[in-house]
CSV table of C-alpha atoms in Angstrom, one decimal:
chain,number,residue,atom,x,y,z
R,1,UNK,CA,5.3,-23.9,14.2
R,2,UNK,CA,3.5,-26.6,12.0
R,3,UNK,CA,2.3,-24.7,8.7
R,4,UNK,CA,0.3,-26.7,5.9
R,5,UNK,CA,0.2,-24.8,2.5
R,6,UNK,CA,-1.0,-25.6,-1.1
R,7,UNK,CA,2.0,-24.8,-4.0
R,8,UNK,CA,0.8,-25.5,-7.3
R,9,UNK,CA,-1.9,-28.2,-6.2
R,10,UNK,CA,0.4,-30.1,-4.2
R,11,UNK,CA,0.1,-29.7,-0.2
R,12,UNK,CA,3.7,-29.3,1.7
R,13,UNK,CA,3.2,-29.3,5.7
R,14,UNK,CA,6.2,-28.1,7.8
R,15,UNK,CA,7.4,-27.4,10.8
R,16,UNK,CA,9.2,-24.1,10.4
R,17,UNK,CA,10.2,-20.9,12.6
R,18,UNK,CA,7.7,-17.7,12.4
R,19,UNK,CA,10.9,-16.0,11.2
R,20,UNK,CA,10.9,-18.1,7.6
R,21,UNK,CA,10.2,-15.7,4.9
R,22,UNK,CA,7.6,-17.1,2.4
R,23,UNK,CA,9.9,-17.3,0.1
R,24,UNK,CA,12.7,-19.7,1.3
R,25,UNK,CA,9.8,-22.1,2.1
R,26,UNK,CA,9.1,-22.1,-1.3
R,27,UNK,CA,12.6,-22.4,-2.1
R,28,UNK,CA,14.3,-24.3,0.5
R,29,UNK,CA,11.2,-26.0,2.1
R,30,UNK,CA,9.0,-27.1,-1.5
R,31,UNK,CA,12.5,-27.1,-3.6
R,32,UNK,CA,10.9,-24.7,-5.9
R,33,UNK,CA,13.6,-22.6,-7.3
R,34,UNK,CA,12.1,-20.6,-9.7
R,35,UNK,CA,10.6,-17.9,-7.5
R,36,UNK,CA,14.0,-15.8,-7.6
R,37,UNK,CA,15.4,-14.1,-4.6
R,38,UNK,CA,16.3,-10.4,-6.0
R,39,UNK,CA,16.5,-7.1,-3.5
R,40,UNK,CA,15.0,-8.8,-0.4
R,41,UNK,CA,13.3,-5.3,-0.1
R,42,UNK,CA,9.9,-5.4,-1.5
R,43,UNK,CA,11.2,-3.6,-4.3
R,44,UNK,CA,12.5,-5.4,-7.2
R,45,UNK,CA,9.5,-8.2,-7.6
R,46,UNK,CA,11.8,-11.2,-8.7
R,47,UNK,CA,9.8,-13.2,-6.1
R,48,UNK,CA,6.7,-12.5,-7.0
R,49,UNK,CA,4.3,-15.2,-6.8
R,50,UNK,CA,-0.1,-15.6,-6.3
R,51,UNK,CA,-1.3,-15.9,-2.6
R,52,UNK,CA,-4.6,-17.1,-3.2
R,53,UNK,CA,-4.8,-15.6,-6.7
R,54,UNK,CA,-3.0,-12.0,-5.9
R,55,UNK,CA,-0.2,-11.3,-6.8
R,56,UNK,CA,2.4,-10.7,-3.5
R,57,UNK,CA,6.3,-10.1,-2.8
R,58,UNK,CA,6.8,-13.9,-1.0
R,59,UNK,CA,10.2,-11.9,0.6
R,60,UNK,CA,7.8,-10.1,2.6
R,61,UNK,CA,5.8,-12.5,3.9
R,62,UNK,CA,6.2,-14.8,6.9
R,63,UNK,CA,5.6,-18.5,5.9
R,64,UNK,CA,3.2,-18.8,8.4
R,65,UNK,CA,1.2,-15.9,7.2
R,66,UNK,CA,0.4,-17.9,4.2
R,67,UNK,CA,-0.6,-21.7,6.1
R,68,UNK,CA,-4.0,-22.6,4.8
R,69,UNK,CA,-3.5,-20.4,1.6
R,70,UNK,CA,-3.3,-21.7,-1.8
R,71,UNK,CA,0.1,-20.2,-3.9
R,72,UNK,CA,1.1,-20.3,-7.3
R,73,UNK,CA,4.8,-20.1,-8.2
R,74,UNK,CA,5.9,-20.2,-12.1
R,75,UNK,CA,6.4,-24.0,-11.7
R,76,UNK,CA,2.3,-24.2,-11.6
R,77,UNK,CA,1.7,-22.0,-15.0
R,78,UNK,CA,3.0,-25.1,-17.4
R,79,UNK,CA,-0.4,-27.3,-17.5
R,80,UNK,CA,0.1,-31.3,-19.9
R,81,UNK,CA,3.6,-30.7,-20.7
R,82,UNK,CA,2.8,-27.0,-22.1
R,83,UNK,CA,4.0,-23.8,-21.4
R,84,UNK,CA,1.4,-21.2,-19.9
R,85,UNK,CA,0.8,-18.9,-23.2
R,86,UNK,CA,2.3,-16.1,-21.4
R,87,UNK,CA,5.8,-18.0,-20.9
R,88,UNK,CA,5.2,-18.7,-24.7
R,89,UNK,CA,4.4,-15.0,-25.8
R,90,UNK,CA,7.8,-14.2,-23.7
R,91,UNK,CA,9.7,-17.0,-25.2
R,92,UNK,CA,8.5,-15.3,-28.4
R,93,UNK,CA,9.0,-11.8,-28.0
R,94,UNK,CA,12.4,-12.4,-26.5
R,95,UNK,CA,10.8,-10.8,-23.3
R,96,UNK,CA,14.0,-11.5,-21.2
R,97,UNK,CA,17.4,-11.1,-21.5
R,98,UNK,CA,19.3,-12.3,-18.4
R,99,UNK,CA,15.9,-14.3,-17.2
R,100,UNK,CA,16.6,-13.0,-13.5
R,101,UNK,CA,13.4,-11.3,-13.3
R,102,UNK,CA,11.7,-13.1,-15.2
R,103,UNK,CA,9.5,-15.3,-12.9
R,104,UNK,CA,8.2,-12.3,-11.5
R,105,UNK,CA,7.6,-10.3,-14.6
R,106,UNK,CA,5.4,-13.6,-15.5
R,107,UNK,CA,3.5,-13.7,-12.2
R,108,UNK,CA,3.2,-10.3,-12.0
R,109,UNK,CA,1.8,-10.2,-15.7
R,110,UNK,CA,-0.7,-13.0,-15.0
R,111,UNK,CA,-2.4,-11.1,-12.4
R,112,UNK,CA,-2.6,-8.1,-14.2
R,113,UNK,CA,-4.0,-10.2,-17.3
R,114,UNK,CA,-6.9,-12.1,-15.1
R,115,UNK,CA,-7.6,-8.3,-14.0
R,116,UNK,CA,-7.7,-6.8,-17.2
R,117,UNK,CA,-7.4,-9.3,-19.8
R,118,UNK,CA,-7.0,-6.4,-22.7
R,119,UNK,CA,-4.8,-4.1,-20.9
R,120,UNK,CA,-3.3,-0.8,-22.8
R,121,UNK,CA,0.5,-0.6,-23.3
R,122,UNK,CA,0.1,2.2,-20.0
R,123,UNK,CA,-1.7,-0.3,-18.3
R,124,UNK,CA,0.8,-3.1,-18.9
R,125,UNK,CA,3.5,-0.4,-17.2
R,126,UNK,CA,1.8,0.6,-14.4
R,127,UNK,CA,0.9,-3.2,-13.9
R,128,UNK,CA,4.5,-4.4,-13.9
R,129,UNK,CA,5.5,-1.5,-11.7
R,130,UNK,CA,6.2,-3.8,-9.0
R,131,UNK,CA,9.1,-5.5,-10.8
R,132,UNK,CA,12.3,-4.4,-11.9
R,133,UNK,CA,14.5,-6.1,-15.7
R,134,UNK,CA,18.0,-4.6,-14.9
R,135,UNK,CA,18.6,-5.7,-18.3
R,136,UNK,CA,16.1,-3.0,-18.8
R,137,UNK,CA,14.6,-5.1,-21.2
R,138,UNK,CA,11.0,-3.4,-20.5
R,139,UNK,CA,10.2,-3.2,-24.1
R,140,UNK,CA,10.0,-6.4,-25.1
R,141,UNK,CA,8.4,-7.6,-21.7
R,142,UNK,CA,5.6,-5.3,-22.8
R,143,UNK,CA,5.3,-6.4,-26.2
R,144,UNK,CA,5.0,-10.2,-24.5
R,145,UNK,CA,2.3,-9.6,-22.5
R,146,UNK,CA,0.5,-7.5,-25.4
R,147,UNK,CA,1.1,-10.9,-27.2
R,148,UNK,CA,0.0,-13.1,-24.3
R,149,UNK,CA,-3.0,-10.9,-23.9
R,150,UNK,CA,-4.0,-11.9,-27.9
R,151,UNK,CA,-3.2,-15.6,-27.7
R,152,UNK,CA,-5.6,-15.5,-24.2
R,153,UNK,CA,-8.2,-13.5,-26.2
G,1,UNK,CA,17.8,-11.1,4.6
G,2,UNK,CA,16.1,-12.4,8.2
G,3,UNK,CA,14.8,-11.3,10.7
G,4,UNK,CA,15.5,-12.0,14.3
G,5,UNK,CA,13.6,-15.0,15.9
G,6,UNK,CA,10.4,-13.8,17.4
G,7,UNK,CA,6.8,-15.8,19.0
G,8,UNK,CA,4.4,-16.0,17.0
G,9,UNK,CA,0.4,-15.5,17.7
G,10,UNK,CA,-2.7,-15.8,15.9
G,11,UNK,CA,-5.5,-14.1,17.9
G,12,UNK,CA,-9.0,-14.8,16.6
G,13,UNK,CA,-10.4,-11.5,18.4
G,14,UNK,CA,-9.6,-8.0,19.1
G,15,UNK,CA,-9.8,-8.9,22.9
G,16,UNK,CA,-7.5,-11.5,22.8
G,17,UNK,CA,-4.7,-9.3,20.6
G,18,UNK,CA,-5.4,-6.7,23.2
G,19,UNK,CA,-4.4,-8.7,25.9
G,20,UNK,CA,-1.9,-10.3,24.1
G,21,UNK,CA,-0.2,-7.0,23.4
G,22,UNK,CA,-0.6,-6.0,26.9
G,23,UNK,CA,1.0,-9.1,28.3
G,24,UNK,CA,4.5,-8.7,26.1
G,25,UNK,CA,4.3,-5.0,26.1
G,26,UNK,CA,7.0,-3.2,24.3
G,27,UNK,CA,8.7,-6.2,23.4
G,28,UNK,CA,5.2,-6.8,21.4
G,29,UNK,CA,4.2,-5.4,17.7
G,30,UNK,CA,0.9,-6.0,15.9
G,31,UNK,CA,1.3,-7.7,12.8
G,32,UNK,CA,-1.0,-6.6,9.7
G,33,UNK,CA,-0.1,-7.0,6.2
G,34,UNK,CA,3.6,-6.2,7.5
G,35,UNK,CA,4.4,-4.5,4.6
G,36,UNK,CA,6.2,-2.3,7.0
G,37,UNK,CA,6.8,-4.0,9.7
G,38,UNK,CA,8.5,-7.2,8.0
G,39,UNK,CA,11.0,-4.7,5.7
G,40,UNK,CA,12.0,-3.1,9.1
G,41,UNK,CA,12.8,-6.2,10.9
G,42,UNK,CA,14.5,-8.0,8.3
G,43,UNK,CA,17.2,-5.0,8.2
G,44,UNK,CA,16.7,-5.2,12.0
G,45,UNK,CA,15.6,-2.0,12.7
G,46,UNK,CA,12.9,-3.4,14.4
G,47,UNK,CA,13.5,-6.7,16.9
G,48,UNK,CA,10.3,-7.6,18.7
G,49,UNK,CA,10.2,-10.9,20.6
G,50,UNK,CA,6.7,-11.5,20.0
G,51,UNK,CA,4.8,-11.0,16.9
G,52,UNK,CA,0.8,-10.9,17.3
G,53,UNK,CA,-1.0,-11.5,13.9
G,54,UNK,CA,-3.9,-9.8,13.0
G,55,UNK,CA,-5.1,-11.7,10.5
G,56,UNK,CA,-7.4,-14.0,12.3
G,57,UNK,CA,-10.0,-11.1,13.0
G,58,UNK,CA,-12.4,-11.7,10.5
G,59,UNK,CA,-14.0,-8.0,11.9
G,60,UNK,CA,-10.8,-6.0,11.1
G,61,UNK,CA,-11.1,-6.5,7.3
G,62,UNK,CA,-15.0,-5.1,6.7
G,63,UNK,CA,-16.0,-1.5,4.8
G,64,UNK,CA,-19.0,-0.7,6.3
G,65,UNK,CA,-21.0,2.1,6.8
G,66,UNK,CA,-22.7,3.7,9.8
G,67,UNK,CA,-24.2,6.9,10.0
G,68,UNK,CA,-22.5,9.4,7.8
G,69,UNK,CA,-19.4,8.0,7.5
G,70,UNK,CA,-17.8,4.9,6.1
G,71,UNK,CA,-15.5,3.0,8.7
G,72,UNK,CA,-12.8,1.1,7.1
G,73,UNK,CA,-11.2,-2.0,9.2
G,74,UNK,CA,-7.8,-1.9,9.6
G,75,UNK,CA,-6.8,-4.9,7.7
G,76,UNK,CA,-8.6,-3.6,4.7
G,77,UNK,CA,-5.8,-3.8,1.6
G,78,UNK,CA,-4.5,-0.4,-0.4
G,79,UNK,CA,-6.2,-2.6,-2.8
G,80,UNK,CA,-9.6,-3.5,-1.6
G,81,UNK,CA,-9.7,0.2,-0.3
G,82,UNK,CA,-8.7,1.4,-4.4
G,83,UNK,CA,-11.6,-1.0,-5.7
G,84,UNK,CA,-14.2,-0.9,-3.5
G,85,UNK,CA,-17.2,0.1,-5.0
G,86,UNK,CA,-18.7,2.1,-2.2
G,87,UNK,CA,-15.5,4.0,-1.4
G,88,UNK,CA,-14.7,5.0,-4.8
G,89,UNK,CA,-18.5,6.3,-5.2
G,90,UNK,CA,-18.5,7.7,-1.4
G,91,UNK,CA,-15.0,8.9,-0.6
G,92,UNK,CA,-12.5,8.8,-4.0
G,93,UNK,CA,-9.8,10.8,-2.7
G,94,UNK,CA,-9.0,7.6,-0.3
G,95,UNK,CA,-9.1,5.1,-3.0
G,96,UNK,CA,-7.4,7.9,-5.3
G,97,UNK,CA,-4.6,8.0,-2.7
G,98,UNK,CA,-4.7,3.8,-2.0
G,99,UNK,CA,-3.8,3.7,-6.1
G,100,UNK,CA,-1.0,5.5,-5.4
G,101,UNK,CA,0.6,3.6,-2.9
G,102,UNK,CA,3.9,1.6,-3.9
G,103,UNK,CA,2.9,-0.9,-6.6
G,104,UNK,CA,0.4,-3.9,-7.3
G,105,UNK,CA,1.9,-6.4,-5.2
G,106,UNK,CA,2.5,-3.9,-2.1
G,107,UNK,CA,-1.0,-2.8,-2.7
G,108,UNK,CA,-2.7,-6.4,-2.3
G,109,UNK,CA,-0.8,-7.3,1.1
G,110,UNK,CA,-0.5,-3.7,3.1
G,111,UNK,CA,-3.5,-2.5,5.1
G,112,UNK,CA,-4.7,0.5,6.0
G,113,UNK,CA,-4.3,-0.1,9.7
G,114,UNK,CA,-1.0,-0.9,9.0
G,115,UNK,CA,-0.1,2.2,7.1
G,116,UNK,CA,-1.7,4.2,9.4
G,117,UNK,CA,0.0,3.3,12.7
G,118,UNK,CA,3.5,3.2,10.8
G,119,UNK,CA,3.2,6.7,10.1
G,120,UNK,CA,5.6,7.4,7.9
G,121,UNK,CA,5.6,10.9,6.6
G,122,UNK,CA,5.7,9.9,3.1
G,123,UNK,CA,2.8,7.5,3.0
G,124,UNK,CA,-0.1,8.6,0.8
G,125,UNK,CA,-3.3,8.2,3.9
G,126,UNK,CA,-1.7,10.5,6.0
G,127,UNK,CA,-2.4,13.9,3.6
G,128,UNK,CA,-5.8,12.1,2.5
G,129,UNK,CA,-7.3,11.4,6.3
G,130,UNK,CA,-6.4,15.0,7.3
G,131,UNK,CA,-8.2,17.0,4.1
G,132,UNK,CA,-11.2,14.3,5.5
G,133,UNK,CA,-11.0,14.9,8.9
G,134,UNK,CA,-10.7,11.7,9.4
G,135,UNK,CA,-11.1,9.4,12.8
G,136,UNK,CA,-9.1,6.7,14.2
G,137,UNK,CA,-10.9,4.1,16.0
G,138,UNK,CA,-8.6,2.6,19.1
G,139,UNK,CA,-8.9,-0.4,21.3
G,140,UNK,CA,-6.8,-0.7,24.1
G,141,UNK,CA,-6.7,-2.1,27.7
G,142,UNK,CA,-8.3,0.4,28.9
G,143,UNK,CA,-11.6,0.6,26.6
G,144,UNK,CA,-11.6,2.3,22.9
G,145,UNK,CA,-10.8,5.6,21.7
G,146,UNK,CA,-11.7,8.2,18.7
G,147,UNK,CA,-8.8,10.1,17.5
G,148,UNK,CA,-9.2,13.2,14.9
G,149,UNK,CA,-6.3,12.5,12.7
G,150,UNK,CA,-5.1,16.0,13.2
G,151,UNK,CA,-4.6,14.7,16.5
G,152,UNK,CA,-3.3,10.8,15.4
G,153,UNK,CA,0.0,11.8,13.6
G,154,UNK,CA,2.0,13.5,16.1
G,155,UNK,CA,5.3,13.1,14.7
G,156,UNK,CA,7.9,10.9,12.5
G,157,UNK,CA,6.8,7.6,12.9
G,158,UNK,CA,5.3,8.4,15.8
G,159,UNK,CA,1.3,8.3,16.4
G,160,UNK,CA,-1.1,9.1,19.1
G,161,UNK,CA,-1.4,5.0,20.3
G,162,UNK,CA,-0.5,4.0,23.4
G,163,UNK,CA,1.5,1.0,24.1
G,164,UNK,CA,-0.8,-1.9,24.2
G,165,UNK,CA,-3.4,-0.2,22.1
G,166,UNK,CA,-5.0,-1.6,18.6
G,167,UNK,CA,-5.7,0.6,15.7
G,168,UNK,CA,-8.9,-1.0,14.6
G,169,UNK,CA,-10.5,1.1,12.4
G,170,UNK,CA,-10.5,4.6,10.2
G,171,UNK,CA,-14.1,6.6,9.8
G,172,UNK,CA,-13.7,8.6,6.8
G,173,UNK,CA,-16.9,10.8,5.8
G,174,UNK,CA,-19.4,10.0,3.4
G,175,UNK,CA,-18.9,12.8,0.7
G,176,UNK,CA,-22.2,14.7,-0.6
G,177,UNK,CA,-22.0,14.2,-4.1
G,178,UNK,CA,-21.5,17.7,-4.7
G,179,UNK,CA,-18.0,17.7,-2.8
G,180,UNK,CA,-14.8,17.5,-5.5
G,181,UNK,CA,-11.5,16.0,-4.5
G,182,UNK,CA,-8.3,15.2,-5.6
G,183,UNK,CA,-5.2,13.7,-4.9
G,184,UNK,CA,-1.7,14.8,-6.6
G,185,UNK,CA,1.8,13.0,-6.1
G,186,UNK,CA,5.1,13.3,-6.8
G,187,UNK,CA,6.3,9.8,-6.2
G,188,UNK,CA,10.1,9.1,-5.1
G,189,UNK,CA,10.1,6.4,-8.1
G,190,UNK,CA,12.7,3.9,-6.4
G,191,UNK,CA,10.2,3.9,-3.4
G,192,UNK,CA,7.3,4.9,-4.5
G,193,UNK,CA,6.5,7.1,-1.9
G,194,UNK,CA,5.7,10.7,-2.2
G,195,UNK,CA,8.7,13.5,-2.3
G,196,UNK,CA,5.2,15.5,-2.0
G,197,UNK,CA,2.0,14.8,-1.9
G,198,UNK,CA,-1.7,16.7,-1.3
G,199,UNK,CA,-4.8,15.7,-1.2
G,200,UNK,CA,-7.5,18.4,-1.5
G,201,UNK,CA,-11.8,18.7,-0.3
G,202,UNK,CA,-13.5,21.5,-2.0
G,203,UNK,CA,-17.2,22.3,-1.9
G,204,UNK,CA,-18.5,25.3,-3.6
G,205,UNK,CA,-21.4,27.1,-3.7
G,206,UNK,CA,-23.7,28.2,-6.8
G,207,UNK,CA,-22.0,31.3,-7.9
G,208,UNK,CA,-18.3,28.9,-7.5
G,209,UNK,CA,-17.6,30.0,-4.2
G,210,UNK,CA,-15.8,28.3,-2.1
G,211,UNK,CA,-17.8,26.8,1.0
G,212,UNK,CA,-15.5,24.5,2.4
G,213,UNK,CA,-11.5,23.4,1.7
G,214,UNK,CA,-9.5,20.9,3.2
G,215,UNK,CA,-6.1,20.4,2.0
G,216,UNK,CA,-3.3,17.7,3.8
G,217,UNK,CA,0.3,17.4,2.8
G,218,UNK,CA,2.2,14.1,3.0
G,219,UNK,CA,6.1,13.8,2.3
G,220,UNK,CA,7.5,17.2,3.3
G,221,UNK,CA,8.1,17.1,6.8
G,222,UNK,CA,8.6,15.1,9.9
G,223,UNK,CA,4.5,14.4,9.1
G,224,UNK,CA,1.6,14.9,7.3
G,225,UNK,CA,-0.3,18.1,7.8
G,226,UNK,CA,-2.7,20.8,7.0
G,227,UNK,CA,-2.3,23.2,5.0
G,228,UNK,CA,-4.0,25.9,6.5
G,229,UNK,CA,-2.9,29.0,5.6
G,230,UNK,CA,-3.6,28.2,2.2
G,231,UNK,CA,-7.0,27.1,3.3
G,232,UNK,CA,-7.8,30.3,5.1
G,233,UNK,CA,-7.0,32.4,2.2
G,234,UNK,CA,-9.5,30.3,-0.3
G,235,UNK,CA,-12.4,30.1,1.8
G,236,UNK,CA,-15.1,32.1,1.2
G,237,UNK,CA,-13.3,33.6,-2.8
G,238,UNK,CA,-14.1,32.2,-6.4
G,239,UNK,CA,-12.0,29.6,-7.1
G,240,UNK,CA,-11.1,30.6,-9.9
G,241,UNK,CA,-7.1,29.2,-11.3
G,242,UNK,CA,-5.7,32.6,-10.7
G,243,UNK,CA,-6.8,33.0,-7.0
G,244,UNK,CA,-6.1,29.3,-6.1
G,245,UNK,CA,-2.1,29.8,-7.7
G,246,UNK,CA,-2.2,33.2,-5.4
G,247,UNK,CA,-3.1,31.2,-2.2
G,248,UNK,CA,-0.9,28.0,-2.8
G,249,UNK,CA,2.3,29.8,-1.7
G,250,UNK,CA,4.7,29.1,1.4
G,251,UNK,CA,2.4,25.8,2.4
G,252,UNK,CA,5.8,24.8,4.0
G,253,UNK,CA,6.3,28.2,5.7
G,254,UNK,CA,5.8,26.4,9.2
G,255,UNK,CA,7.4,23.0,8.6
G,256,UNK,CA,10.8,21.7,9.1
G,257,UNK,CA,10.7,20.8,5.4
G,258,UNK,CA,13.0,17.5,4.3
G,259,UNK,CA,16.5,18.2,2.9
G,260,UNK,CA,18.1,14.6,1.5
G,261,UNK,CA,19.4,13.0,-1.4
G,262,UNK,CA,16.1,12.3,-2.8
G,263,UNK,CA,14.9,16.1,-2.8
G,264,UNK,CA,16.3,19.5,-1.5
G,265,UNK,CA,14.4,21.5,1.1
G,266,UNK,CA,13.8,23.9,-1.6
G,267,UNK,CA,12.7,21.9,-4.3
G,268,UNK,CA,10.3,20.3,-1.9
G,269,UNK,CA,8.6,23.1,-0.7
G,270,UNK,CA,7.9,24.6,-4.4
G,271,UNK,CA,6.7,21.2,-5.6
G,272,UNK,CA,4.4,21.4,-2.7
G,273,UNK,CA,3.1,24.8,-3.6
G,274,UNK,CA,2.5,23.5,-6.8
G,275,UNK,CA,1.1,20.0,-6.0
G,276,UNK,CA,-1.3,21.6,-3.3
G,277,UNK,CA,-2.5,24.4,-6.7
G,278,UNK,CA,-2.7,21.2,-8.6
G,279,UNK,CA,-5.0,19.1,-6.2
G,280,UNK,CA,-7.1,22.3,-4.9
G,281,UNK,CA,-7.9,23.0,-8.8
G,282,UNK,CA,-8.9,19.7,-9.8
G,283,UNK,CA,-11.0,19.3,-6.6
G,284,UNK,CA,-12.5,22.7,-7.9
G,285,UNK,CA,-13.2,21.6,-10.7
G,286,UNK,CA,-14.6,18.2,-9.5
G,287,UNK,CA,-16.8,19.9,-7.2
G,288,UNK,CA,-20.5,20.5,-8.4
C-alpha cells in the first residue's frame, strides 16, 4: 500500500505492507534510528514518538494508520544546530544512564511539558508512566524535566 | 515482533465497514485504536486476513448529547473521554475510570469502542458502564441494536456482538448533579490493569439516605459485574462508614474469582470488599 507521511518536516512516501509497524518505517523506511525498539509490547515506551502532537507507542501502530499524519521522532527536537532544552536539561542532570530509553523518556516528557508546562514532581511520574529506565535511573530523569520545565518557563 | 500479513481497508462509513465485515466474516476484525488488537496479533494470538480500519469515520469519534444521556462514539480516545469537558462535568466516573487506563501514550491511541468490544475483564469501562447502566449502540447487517451492558459482557473476552456487527457507540447517563461517584483501582502495575477495580453511583436523599446505588466490579472474574448483594443491603439505610463496611462483604461470593501469579483468589476477593467500601464511601460522600 502506498503511504505518504511527514517525519520531522520532511515527507517520506512508501510503498509498504499493512503489517509494517510504525516504527520500523521510521526506522528501516526514514533511516531514523533513534526511536529505539524496547519490549515490542506497548509497555516499556522506548519508541515513543508524537503522532500529530500526541504522544504514542510507534510499536503499536500500523504504518498505514499514520499516512497523512505529521510525526516527530527525537531527530526533529534539535532546531539550528541546538539541542531541544529538554535534551539539554537531561544532558545536564545526567538523566540517563545506559541512554536505551532515553528517546522515549524525551518524547514522552515533551508531551507532558506542552500539557502542563509546570508539572509537580507527582505529575512528572504519572506522566512518564508509559516508559520504563531499567537503569532505574528515574530520579534524575525527574529532576531533568523539572529542569527542562525552568529553562521552558 | 510482526504480525501475520493481512488486507487492509479504510472504509469512510459505517455502511461500508458493515459490509465489509460481512463479506470477510470471521476472517475479518475491526480495527480501532488497536491498542488491543495490534498487541494480540503481533504475538499471534490473533491472525485475521483482513483488517478493516475504522478510522475513516469521521462520525465514530463525536461526544454528543441527546436526550438524557451523553453518547460516546466508539473511536473516542481514553484520553479525549478523561478531558472532555462535558463528560467530566456530566458523567466523571467514565473519565475517572478513562485516567486510569494503562498510561499516557496507551490512553491517546485506544478507544472506547475498542476497549469495549475486547472485553477484557480487567479493563477499567467494564465496572464503570455497569454502575451507569450503560447502553451499547450496535450496527450490523441486519439493522442496529441497544444493548444494556449488563447484557454486553457475557463472558471472558467474549461480548454480546454478533459476527459482522459494529460497536458504534456507548450512551452513558447524564448524572443529576446531586449524584456522587467514584472509581477505585488496584492496578496490576506491570500492566496497568486492575487486579480489582469498582466503580460506584450513589444518590441520597436529605436525611443521607441512600436513594439509589450502583456498584460494578472489573478484574476479579471471567468479567465485569454487579455487585448486587452489596447494593441490596445499602439501599434504602444511612450511608453512614460503618454500614457501608457492613454491606461490602463477600462481593465475590458468586464469582469464579481469579487465582494467578499476579493475585490469589483470596487476596482478590478481600481487595474487592474493600475497593467496592472504598468507591461506595467516596461516592457517598460525593453525593449531594
Amino acid at each position: 500500500m502506498e503511504i505518504t507521511l511527514t517525519i520531522n518536516d520532511r515527507t517520506f512516501k512508501a510503498d509498504v505492507e499493512p503489517r509494517l509497524l510504525l516504527v520500523h518505517f521510521i526506522r528501516e523506511n526514514a533511516c531514523l534510528t533513534g526511536t529505539h525498539i524496547g519490549c515490542e509490547t506497548t509497555t516499556c515506551g522506548a519508541c515513543t514518538i508524537l503522532l500529530d502532537g500526541k504522544a504514542v507507542k510507534s510499536c503499536t501502530l500500523l504504518a498505514v494508520q499514520a499516512r497523512g499524519k505529521r510525526l516527530t521522532t527525537v531527530e526533529g527536537l534539535m532546531k539550528n544546530g541546538r539541542l531541544h532544552p529538554i535534551q539539554e536539561a537531561f544532558w545536564e542532570e545526567h538523566g540517563l544512564q545506559c541512554g536505551y530509553c532515553t528517546p522515549g523518556m524525551i518524547m514522552a516528557a515533551y508531551h507532558l511539558l506542552q500539557e502542563n508546562p509546570n508539572p509537580s514532581d507527582e505529575q512528572i511520574r504519572r506522566g512518564l508512566e508509559g516508559n520504563l529506565c531499567r537503569c532505574t535511573g528515574y530520579q534524575n530523569i525527574v529532576k531533568a524535566i523539572q529542569s527542562a520545565a525552568a529553562k521552558l518557563a | 515482533m510482526i504480525p501475520e500479513a493481512f488486507e487492509y481497508f479504510a472504509p469512510s462509513s459505517i455502511q461500508e465497514a458493515i459490509s465489509l465485515a460481512r463479506r470477510y466474516g470471521g476472517d475479518a476484525k475491526f480495527l480501532s485504536g488497536g491498542h488491543s488488537l495490534l498487541p494480540m496479533m503481533k504475538l499471534r494470538l490473533a491472525a485475521p486476513k483482513y483488517i478493516i480500519d475504522l478510522a475513516g469515520i469521521g462520525e465514530l469519534t463525536q461526544i454528543s448529547e441527546e436526550g438524557d444521556s451523553l453518547k460516546i462514539g466508539a473511536l473516542v480516545t481514553h484520553k479525549a473521554i478523561e478531558t472532555s469537558d462535558e463528560i467530566q462535568s456530566r458523567c466523571r466516573l467514565l473519565a475517572e475510570a478513562a485516567f486510569e487506563i494503562g498510561d499516557p501514550q496507551v490512553r491517546s491511541c485506544g478507544t472506547i469502542g475498542g476497549s469495549v468490544a475486547h472485553a477484557d475483564p480487567a479493563a477499567d469501562y467494564p465496572a464503570a458502564l455497569l454502575a451507569l447502566d450503560a447502553e451499547v449502540r450496535i450496527e450490523g447487517p441486519s439493522g442496529g441494536r441497544s444493548v444494556r451492558a449488563s447484557d454486553f459482557f457475557v463472558d471472558l473476552f467474549t461480548t454480546a456482538l454478533q459476527q459482522g456487527e459494529l460497536l458504534v457507540a456507548i450512551h452513558v447517563p447524564v448524572l443529576a448533579h446531586n449524584v456522587g461517584t467514584a472509581y477505585k483501582k488496584l492496578r496490576q502495575q506491570a500492566s496497568g490493569f486492575a487486579l480489582v477495580s469498582a466503580a460506584a453511583v450513589v444518590a441520597k436523599d436529605e436525611g443521607g439516605k441512600c436513594t439509589h446505588i450502583a456498584v460494578g466490579i472489573s478484574g476479579v472474574g471471567p468479567k465485569a459485574f454487579r455487585a448486587s448483594k452489596v447494593e441490596e443491603s445499602l439501599l434504602g439505610k444511612t450511608l453512614t462508614e460503618k454500614n457501608i463496611t457492613n454491606a461490602s462483604h463477600h462481593v465475590t461470593a458468586s464469582v469464579d474469582v481469579q487465582n494467578d501469579i499476579h493475585a490469589s483468589a483470596e487476596y482478590r476477593s478481600a481487595m474487592a470488599d474493600l475497593f467496592a467500601k472504598n468507591a461506595i464511601w467516596v461516592a457517598a460522600n460525593r453525593a449531594e
